[in-house]
mmCIF file of C-alpha atoms in Angstrom:
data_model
loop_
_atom_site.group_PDB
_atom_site.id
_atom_site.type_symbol
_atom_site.label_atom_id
_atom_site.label_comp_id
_atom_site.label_asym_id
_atom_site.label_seq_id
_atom_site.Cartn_x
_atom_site.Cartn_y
_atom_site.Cartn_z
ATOM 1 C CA UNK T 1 -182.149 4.821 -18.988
ATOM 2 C CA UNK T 2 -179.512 2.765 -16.777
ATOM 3 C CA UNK T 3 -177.958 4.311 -13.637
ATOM 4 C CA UNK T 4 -174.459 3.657 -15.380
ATOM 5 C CA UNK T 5 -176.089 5.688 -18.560
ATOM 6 C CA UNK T 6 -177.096 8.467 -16.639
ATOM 7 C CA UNK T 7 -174.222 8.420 -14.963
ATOM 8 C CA UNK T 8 -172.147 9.161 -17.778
ATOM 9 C CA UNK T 9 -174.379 11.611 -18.960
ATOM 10 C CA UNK T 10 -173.855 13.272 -15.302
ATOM 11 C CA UNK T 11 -170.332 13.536 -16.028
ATOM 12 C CA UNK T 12 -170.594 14.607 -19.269
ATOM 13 C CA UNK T 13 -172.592 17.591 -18.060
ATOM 14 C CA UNK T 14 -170.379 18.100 -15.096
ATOM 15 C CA UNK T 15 -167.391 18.655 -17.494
ATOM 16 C CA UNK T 16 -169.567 21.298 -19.648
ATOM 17 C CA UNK T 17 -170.724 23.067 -16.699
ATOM 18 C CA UNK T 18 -169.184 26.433 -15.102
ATOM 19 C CA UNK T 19 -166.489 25.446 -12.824
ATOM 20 C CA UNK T 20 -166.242 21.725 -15.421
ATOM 21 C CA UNK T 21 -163.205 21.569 -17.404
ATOM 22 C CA UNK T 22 -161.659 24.056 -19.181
ATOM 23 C CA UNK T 23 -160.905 22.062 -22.483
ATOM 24 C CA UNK T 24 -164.244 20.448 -22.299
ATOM 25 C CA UNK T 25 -166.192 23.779 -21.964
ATOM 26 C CA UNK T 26 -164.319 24.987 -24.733
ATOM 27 C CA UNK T 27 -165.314 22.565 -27.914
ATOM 28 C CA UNK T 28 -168.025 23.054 -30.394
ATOM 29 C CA UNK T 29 -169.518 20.440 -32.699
ATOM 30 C CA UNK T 30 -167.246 21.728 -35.675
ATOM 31 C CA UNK T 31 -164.418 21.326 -33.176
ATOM 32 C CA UNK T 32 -165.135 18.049 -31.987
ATOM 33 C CA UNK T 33 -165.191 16.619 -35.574
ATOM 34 C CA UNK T 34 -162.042 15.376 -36.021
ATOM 35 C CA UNK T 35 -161.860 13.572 -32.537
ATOM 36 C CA UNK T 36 -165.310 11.613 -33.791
ATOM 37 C CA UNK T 37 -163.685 10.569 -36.977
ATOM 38 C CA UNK T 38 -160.511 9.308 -35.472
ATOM 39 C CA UNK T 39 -162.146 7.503 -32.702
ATOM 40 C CA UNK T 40 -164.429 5.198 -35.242
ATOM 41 C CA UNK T 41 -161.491 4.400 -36.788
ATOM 42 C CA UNK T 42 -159.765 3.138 -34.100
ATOM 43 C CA UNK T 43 -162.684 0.862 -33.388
ATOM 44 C CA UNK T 44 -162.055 0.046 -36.819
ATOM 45 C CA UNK T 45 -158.693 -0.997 -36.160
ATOM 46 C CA UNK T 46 -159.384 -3.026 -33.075
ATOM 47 C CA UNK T 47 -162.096 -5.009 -34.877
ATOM 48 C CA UNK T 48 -159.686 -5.721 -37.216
ATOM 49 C CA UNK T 49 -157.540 -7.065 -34.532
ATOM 50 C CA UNK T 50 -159.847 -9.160 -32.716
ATOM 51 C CA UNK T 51 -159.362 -7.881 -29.449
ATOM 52 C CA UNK T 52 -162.820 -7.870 -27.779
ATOM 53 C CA UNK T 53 -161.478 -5.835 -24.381
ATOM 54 C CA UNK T 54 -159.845 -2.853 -26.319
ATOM 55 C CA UNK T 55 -162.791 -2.770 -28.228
ATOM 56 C CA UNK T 56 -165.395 -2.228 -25.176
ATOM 57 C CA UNK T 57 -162.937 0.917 -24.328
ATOM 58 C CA UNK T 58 -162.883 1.615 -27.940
ATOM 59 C CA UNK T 59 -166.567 1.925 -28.214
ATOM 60 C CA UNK T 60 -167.181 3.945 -25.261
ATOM 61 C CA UNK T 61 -164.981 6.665 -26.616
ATOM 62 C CA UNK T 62 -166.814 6.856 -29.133
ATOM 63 C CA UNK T 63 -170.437 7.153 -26.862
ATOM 64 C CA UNK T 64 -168.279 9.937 -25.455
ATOM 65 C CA UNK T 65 -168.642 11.373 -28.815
ATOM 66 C CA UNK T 66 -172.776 11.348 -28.960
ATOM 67 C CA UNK T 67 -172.851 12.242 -25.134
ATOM 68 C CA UNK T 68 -170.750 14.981 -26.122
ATOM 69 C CA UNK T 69 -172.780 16.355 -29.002
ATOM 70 C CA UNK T 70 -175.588 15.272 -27.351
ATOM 71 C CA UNK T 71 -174.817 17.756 -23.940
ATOM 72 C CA UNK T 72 -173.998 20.851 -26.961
ATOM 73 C CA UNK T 73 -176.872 20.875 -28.301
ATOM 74 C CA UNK T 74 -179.063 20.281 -24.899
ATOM 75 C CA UNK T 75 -177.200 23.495 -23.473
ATOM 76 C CA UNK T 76 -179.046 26.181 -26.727
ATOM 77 C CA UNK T 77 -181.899 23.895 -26.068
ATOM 78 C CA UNK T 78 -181.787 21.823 -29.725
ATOM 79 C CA UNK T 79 -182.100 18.543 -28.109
ATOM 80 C CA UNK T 80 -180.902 16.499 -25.788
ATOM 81 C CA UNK T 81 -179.566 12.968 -25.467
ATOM 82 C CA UNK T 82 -183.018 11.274 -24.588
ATOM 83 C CA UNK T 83 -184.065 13.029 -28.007
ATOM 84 C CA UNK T 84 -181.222 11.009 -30.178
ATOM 85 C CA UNK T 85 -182.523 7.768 -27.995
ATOM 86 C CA UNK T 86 -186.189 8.292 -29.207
ATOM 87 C CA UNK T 87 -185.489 9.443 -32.766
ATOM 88 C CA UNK T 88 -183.122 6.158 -32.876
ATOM 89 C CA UNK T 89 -185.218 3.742 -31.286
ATOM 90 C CA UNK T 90 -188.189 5.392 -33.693
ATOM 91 C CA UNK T 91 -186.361 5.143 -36.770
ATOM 92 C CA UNK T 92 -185.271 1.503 -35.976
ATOM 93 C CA UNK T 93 -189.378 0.380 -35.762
ATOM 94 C CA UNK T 94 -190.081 2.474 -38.631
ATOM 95 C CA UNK T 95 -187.445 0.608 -41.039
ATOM 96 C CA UNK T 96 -188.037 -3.085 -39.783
ATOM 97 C CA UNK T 97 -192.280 -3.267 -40.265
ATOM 98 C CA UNK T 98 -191.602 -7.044 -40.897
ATOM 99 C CA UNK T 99 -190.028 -7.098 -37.268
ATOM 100 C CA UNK T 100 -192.051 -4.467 -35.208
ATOM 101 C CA UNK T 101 -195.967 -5.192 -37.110
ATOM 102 C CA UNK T 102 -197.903 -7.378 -37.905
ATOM 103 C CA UNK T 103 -198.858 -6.159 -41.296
ATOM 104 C CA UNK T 104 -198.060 -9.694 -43.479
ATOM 105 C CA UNK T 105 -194.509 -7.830 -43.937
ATOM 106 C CA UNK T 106 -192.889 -11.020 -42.464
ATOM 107 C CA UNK T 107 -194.157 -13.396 -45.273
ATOM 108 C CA UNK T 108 -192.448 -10.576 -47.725
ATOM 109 C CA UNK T 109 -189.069 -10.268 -46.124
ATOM 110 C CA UNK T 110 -187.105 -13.668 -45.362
ATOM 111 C CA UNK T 111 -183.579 -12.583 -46.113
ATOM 112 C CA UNK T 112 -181.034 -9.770 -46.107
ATOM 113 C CA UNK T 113 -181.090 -8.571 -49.969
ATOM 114 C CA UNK T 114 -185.363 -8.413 -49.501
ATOM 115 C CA UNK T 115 -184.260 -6.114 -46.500
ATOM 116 C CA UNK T 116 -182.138 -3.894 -47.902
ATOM 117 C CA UNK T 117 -184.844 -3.330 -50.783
ATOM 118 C CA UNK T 118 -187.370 -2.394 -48.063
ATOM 119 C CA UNK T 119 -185.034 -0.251 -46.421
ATOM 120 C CA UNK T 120 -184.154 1.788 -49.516
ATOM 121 C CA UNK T 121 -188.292 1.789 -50.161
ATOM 122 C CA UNK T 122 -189.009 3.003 -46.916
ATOM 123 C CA UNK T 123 -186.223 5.750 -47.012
ATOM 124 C CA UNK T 124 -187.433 7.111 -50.659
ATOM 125 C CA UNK T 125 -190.871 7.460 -48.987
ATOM 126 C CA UNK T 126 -189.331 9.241 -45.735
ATOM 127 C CA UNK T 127 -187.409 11.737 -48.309
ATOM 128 C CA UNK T 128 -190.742 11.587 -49.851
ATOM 129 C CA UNK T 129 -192.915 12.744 -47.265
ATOM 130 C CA UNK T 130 -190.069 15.300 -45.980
ATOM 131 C CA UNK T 131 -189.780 17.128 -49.641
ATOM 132 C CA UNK T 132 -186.260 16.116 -49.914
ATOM 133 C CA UNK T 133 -184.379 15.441 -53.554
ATOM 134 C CA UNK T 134 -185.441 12.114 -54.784
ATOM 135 C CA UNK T 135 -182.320 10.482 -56.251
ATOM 136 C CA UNK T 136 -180.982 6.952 -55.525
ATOM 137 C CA UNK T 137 -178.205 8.382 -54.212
ATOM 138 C CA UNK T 138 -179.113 10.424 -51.820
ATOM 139 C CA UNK T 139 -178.012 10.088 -48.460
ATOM 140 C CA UNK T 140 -174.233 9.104 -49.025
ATOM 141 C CA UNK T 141 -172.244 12.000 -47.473
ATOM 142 C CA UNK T 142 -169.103 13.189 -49.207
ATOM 143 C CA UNK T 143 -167.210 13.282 -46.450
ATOM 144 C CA UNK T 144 -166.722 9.305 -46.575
ATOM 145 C CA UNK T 145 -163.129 8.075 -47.655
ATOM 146 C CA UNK T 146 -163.252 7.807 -50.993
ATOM 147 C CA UNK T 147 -162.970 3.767 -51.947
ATOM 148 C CA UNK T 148 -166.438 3.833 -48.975
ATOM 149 C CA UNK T 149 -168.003 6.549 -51.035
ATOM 150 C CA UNK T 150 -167.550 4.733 -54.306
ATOM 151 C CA UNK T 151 -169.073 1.636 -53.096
ATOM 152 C CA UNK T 152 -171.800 3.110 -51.427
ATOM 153 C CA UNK T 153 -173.041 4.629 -54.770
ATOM 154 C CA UNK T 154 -172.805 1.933 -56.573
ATOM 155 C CA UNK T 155 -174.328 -0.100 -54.000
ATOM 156 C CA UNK T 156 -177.359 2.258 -54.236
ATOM 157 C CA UNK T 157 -177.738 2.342 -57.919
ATOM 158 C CA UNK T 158 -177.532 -0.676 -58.116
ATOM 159 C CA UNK T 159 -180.942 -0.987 -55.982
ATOM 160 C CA UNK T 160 -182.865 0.818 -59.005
ATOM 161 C CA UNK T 161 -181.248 -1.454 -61.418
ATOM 162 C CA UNK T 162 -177.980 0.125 -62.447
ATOM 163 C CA UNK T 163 -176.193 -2.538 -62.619
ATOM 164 C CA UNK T 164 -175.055 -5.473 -64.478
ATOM 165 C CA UNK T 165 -176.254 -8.906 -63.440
ATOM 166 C CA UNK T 166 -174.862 -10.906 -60.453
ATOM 167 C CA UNK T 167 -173.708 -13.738 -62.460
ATOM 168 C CA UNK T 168 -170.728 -15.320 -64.452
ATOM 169 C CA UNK T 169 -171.594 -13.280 -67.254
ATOM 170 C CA UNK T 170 -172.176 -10.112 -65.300
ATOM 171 C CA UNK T 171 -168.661 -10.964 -63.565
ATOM 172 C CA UNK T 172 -166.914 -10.869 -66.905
ATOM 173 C CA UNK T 173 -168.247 -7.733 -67.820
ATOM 174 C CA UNK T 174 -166.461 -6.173 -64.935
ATOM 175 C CA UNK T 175 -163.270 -8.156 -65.793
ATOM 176 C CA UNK T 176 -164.054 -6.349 -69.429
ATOM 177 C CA UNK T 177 -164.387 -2.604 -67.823
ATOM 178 C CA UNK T 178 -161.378 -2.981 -65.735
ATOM 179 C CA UNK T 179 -159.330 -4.302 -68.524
ATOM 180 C CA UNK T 180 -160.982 -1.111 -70.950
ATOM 181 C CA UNK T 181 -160.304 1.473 -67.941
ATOM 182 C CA UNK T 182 -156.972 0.163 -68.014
ATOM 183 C CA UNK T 183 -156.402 0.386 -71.808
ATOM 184 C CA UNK T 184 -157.345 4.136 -71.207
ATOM 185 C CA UNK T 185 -155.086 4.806 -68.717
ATOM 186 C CA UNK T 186 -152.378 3.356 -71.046
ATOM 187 C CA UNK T 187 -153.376 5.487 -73.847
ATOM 188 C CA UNK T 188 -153.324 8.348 -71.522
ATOM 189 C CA UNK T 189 -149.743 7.237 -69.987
ATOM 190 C CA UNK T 190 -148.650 7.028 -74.062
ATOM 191 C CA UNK T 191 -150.259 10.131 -75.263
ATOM 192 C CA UNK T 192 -148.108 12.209 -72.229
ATOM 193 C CA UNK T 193 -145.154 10.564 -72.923
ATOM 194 C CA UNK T 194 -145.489 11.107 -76.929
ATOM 195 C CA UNK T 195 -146.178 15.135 -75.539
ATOM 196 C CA UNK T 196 -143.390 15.526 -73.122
ATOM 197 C CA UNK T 197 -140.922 14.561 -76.043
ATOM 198 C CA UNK T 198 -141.904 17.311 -78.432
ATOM 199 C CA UNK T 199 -141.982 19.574 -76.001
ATOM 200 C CA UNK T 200 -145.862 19.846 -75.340
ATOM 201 C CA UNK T 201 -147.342 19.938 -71.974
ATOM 202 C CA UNK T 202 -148.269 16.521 -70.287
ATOM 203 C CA UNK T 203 -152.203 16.093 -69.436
ATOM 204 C CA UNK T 204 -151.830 14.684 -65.781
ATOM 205 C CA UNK T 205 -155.261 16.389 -65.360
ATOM 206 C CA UNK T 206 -156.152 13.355 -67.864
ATOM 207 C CA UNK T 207 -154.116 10.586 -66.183
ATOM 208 C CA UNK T 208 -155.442 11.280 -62.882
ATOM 209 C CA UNK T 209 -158.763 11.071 -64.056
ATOM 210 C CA UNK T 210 -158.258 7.610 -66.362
ATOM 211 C CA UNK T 211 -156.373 6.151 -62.906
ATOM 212 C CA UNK T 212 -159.723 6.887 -61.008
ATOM 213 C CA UNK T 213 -162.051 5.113 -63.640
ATOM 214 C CA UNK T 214 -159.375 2.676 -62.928
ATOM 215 C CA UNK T 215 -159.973 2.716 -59.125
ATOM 216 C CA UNK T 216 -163.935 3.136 -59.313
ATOM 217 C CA UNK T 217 -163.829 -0.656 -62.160
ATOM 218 C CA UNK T 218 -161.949 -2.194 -59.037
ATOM 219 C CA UNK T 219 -164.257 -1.090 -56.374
ATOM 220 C CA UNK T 220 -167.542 -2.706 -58.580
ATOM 221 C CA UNK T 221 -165.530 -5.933 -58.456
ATOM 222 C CA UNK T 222 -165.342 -5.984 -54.650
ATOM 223 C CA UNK T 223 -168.932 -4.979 -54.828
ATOM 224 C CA UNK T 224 -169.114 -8.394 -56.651
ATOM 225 C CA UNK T 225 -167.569 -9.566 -54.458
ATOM 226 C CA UNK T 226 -169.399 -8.983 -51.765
ATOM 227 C CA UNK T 227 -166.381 -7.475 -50.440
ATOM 228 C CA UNK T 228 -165.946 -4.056 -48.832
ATOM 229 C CA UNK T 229 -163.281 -2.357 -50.675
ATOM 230 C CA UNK T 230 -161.967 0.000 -47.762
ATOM 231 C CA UNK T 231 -161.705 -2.905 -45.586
ATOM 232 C CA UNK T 232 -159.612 -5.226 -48.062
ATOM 233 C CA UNK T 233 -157.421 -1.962 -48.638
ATOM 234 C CA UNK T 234 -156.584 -1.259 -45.214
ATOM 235 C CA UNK T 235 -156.141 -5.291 -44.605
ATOM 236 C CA UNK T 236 -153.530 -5.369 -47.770
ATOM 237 C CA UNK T 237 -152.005 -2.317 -45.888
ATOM 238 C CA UNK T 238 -151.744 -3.716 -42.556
ATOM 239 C CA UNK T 239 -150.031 -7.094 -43.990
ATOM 240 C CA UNK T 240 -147.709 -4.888 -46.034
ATOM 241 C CA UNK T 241 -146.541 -2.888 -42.947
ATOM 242 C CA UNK T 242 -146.325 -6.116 -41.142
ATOM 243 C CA UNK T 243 -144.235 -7.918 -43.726
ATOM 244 C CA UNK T 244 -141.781 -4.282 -43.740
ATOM 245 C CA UNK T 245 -141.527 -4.694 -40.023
ATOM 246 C CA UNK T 246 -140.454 -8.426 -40.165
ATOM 247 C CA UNK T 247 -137.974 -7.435 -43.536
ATOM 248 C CA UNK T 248 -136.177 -4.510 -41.263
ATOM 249 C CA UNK T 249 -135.983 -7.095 -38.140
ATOM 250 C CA UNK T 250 -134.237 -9.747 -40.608
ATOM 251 C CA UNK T 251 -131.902 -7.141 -41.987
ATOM 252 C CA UNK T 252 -131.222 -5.711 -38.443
ATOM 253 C CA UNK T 253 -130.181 -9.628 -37.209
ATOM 254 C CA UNK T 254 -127.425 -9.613 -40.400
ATOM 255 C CA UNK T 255 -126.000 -6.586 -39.709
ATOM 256 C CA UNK T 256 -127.276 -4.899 -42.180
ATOM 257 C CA UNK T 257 -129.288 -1.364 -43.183
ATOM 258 C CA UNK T 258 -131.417 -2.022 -45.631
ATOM 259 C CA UNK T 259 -130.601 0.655 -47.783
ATOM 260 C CA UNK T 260 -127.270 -1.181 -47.822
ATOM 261 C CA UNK T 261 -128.878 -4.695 -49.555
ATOM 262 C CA UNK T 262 -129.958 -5.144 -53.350
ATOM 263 C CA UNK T 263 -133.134 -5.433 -54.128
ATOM 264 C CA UNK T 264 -132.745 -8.867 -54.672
ATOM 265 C CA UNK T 265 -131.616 -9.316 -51.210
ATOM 266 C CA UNK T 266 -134.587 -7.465 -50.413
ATOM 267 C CA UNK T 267 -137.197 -9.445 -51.859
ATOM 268 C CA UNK T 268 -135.583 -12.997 -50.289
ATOM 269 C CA UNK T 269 -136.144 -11.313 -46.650
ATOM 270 C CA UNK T 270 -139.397 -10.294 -48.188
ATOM 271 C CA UNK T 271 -140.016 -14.038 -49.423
ATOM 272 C CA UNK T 272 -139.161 -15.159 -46.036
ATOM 273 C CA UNK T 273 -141.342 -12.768 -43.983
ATOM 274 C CA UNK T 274 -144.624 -13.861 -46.412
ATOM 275 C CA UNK T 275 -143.919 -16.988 -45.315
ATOM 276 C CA UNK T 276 -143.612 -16.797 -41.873
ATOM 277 C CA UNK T 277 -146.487 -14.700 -41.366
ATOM 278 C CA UNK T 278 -148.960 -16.726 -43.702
ATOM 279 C CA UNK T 279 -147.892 -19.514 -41.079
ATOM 280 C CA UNK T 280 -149.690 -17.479 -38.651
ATOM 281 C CA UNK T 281 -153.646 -18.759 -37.681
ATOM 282 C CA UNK T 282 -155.629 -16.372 -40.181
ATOM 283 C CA UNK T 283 -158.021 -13.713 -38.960
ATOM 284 C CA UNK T 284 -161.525 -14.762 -39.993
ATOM 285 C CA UNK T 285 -163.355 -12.097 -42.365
ATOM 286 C CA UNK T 286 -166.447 -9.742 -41.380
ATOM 287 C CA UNK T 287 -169.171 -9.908 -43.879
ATOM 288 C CA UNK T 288 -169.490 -6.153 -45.564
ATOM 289 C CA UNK T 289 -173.044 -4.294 -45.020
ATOM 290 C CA UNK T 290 -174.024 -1.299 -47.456
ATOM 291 C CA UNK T 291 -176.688 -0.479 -45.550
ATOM 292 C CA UNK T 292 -176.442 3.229 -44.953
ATOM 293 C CA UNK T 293 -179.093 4.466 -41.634
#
């Protein structure tokens, strides 16, 4: 490793040891969870923003993360963080043959889709050999946010075939389901509003459920796409927060609260704040990757 890596590991020892710090000495790996979940999104966020500086700080905190799981587990002697290097750097050779041998495996693999077939192969054989569950899904943790854990498992059964083609055709058949999941939802929306008038119970158990086939039809379509659905949601977020901020700045300048305006008023300053930010140079796209180590 690099003096600045072991440096950092240093520290990160120093801070676990007996006279380290207090706070430091204190966390666990179920306590540390939360910190490693917010810090990858807020990589997340600077990616989105395009700011290559933030991100190098960004990215360390989360290598403070590893190192910190990493010095846990050295101190009861389950591994250290040389062992996560070696298992990494292993698993990395084992999943690119058509990189790391010379086994006719580059002839077979020239693009991206052939690798992602090759990974999934060589994963089902890993599971395999280890006496884990063979599904096509396996390996997509539950703990994802939900639109990233929907596309994921499509993604993967789509790899055995689950799927309907990648064509115009196949495109219109997910226009059709989304259109059907929506019909459902209607019927749904009808049948609790027909209930709640004669006095019956509404089934918001049922609506729920018909809104998520709803949500699950849209995230195929990005799949389609080639679009990550999380990533367009949070995008469509951040514009809509944007556009808010500019709407309460323009009502701010006229003297006004905006609880104050009609909606009409509303929607010009809205008008007017899509416009001005569309004028804006755009922020270029990142391709989406289902590949899941």
């Amino acid at each position: 490793m690099s003096a600045r890596f072991d440096k950092v590991v240093e520290v990160m020892a120093t801070l676990r040891a007996e006279q380290g710090c207090p706070w430091d000495r204190k966390q666990t790996h179920e306590s540390l969870k939360p910190y490693l979940l917010e810090e990858t999104y807020e990589v997340l966020e600077t990616i989105d923003q395009r700011d290559s500086r933030k991100l190098q700080e960004e990215l360390g905190d989360v290598l403070l993360q590893v190192l910190f799981h990493s010095q846990i587990a050295a101190e009861s002697k389950s591994f250290s963080i040389e062992d996560v290097l070696e298992t990494l750097a292993a698993k990395l050779i084992r999943r690119h043959p058509h990189v790391f041998r010379d086994n006719g495996e580059q002839e077979r693999v020239s693009n991206s889709e052939q690798v992602l077939t090759q990974w999934e192969e060589i994963k089902r054989a890993e599971r395999a050999a280890s006496g884990d569950v063979q599904s096509a899904l396996e390996g997509v943790p539950k703990t994802l946010p939900a639109l990233l854990r929907a596309y994921q498992l499509q993604a993967r059964a789509a790899r055995v075939g689950f799927d309907w083609p990648h064509n115009a055709e196949g495109l219109e058949q997910v226009f059709g389901k989304i259109q059907e999941e929506i019909g459902e939802l209607r019927v749904a929306l009808a049948q609790a509003d027909t209930e709640s008038q004669t006095g019956h119970r509404s089934t918001r158990e049922e609506i729920e459920a018909e809104f998520g086939d709803v949500l699950f039809s849209l995230v195929n379509l990005a799949r389609f796409l080639k679009t990550n659905p999380e990533d367009a949601l949070r995008q469509a977020t951040n514009r809509f927060s944007d556009r808010f901020h500019l709407v309460e700045a323009q009502a701010a300048e006229t003297g006004k609260n905006m609880s104050d305006m009609t909606l009409a008023e509303m929607n010009q300053l809205w008008t007017e704040a899509k416009r001005r930010l569309q004028s804006l140079p755009p922020t270029p796209t990142v391709p989406t990757n289902d590949r899941t180590p």
